[in-house]
Coordinates of N, CA and C in Angstrom, one line a residue:
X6 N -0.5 10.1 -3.9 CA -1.0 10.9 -2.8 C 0.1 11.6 -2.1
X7 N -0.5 12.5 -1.4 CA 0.7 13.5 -1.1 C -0.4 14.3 0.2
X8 N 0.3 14.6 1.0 CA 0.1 15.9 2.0 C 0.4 16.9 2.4
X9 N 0.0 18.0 2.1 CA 0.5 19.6 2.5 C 1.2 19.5 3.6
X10 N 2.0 20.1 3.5 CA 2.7 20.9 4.7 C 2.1 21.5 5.1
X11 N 1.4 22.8 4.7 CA 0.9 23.9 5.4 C -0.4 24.0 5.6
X12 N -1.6 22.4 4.9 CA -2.5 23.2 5.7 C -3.0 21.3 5.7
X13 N -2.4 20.5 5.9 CA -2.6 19.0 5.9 C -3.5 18.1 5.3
X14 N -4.1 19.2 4.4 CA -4.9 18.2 3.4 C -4.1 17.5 2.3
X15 N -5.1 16.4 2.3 CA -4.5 15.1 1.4 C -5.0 15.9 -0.3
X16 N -3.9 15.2 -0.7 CA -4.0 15.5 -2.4 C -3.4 14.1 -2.9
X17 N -4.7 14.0 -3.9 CA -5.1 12.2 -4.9 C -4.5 12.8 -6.3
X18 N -3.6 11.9 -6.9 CA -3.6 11.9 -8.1 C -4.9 10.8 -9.0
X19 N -5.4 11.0 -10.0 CA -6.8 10.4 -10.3 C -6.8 10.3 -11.8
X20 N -5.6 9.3 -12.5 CA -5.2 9.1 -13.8 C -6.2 8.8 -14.5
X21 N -7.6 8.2 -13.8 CA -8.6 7.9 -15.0 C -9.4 9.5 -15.4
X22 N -9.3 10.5 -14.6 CA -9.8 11.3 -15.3 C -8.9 12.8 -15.4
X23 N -7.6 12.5 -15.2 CA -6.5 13.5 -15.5 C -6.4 14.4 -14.8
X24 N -7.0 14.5 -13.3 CA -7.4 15.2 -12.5 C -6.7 14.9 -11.4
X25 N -5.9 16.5 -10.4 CA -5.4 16.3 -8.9 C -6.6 16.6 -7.9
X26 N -6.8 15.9 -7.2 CA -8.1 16.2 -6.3 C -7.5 16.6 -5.2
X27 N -8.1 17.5 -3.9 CA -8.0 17.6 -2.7 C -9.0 17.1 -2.0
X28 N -8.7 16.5 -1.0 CA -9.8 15.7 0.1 C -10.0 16.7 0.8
X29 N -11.5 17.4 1.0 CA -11.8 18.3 1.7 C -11.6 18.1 3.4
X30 N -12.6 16.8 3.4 CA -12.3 16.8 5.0 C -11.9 15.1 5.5
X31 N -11.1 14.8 6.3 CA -10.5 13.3 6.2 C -11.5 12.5 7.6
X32 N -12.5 13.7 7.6 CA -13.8 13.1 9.1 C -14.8 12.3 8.3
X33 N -15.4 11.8 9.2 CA -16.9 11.4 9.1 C -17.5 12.2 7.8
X34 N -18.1 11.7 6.5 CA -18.8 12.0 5.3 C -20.1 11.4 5.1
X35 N -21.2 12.3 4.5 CA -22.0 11.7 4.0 C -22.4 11.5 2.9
X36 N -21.5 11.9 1.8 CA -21.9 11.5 0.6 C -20.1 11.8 -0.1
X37 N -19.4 10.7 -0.4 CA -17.9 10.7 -0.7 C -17.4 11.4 -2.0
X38 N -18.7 11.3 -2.6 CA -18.3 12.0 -4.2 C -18.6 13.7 -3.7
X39 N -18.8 14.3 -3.1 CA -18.6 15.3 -2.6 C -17.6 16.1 -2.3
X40 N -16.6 15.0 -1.4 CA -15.8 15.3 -0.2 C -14.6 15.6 -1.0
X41 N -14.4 16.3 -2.4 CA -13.1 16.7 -3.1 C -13.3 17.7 -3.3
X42 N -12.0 18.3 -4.3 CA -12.4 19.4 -5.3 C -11.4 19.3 -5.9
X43 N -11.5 19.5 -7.4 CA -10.6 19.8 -8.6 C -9.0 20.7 -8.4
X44 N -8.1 20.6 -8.2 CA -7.1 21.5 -8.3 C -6.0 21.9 -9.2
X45 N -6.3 20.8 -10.2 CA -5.1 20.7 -11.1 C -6.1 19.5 -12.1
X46 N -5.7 19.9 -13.4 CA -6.3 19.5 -14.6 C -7.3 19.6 -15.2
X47 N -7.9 19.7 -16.4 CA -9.2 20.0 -16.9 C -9.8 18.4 -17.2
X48 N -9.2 17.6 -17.0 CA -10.0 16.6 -17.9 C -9.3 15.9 -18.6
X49 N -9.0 16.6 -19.9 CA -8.2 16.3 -20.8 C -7.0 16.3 -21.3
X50 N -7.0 15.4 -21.8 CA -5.2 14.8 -22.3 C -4.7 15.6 -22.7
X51 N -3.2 15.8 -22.1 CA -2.6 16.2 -22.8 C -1.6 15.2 -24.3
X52 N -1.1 16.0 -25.1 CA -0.2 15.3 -26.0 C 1.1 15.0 -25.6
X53 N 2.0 14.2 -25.2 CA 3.2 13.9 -24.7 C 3.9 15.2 -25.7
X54 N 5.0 16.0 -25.2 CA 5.7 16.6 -25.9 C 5.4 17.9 -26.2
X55 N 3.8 18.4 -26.2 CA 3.3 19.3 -26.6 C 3.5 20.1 -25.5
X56 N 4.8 21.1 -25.2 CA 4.6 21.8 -23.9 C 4.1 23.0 -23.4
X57 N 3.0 23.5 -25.0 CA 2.5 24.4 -24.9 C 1.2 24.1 -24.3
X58 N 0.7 23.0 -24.5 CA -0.4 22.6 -24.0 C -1.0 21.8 -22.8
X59 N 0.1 22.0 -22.1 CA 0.3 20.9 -21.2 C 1.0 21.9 -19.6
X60 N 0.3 21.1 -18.7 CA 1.2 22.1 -17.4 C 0.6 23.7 -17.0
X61 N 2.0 24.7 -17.1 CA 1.3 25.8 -16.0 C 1.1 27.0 -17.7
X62 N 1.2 28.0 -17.8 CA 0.4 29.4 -18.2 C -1.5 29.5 -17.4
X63 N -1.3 29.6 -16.5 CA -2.3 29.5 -16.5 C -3.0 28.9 -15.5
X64 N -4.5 28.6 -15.2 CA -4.9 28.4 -14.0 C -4.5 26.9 -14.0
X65 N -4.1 26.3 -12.6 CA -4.4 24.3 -12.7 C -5.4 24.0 -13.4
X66 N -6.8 24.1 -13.2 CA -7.7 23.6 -13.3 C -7.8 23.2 -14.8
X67 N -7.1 24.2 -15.3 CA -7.2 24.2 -17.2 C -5.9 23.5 -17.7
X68 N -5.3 23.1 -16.8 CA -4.1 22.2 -17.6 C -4.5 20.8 -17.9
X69 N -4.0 20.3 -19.3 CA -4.4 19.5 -19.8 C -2.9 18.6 -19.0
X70 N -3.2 17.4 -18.4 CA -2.4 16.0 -18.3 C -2.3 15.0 -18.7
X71 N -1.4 14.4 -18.4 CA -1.3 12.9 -19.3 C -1.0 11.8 -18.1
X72 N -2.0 11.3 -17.8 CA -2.0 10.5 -17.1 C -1.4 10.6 -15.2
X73 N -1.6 11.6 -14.8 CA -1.1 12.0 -13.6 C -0.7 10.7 -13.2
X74 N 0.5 10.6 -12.1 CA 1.0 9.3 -11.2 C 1.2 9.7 -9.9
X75 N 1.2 11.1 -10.0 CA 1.9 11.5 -8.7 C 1.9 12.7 -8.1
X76 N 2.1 13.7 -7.2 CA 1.7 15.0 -6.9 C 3.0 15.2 -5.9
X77 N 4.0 16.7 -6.2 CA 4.5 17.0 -5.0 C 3.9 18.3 -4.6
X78 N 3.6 19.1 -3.2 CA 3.4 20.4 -3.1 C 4.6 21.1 -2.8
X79 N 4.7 22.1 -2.9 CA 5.5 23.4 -2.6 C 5.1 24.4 -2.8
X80 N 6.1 25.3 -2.5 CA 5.4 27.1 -2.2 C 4.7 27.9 -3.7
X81 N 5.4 27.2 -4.6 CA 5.3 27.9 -5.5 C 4.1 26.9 -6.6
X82 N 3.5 25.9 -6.3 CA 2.5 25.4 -7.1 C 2.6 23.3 -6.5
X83 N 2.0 22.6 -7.2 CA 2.2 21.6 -7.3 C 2.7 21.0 -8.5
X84 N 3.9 20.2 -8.6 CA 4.4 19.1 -9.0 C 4.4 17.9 -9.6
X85 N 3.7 17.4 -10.9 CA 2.8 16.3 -10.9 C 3.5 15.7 -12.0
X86 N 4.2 14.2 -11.4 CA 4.5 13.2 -12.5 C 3.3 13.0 -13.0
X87 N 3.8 13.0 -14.6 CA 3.0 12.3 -15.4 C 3.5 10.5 -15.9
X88 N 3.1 10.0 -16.8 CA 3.2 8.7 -17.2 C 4.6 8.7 -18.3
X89 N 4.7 9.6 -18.4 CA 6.1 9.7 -19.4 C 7.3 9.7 -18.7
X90 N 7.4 10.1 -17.6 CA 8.1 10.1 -16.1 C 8.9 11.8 -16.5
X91 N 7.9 12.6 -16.6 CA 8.3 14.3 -16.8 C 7.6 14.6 -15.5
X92 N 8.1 15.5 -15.1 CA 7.3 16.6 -14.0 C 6.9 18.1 -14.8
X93 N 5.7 17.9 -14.5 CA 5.3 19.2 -15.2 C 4.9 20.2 -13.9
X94 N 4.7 21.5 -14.1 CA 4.5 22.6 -12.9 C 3.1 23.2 -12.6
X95 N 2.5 23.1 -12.2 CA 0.7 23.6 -12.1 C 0.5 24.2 -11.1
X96 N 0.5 25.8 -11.3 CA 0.2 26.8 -10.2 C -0.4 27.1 -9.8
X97 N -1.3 26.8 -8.8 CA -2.4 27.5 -7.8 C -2.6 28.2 -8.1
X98 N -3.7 29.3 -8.5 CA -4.0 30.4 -8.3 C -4.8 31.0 -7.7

């Protein structure tokens, strides 16, 4: 888990489904599977090694991960250990 600097939402790494989530709002909810959104990852695995398939060209949402552990933000995208202990780069766009 990790917190923006710049706009204080919380960001979940979510290894069972290869996915960085953002917590929309940290208030009162009425239905919790709501209260995210996707920011980084499609879903699907990546191959350890394969670094064409894996990480940034391209939107977050479509990068394939391997097991996310971790999230840093910065200016230029988020940060995300994977289970191999690599940092790969996934750009906001």
């Amino acid at each position: 888990m990790t917190v923006s600097p710049l706009d204080g939402k919380l960001y979940v790494s979510d290894h069972q489904t290869l996915r960085i989530l953002r917590v929309k709002t940290m208030g009162p909810v009425r239905d919790l599977t709501r209260n995210y959104e996707v920011v980084a990852g499609s879903g699907q695995q990546c191959v350890p090694g394969d670094k064409q398939q894996c990480g940034d060209e391209g939107l977050a949402t479509h990068a394939k991960l391997f097991y996310p552990k971790g999230a840093a933000l910065s200016t230029v995208g988020i940060f995300v250990s994977v289970l191999i202990h690599e940092f790969i780069l996934v750009t906001l766009y």
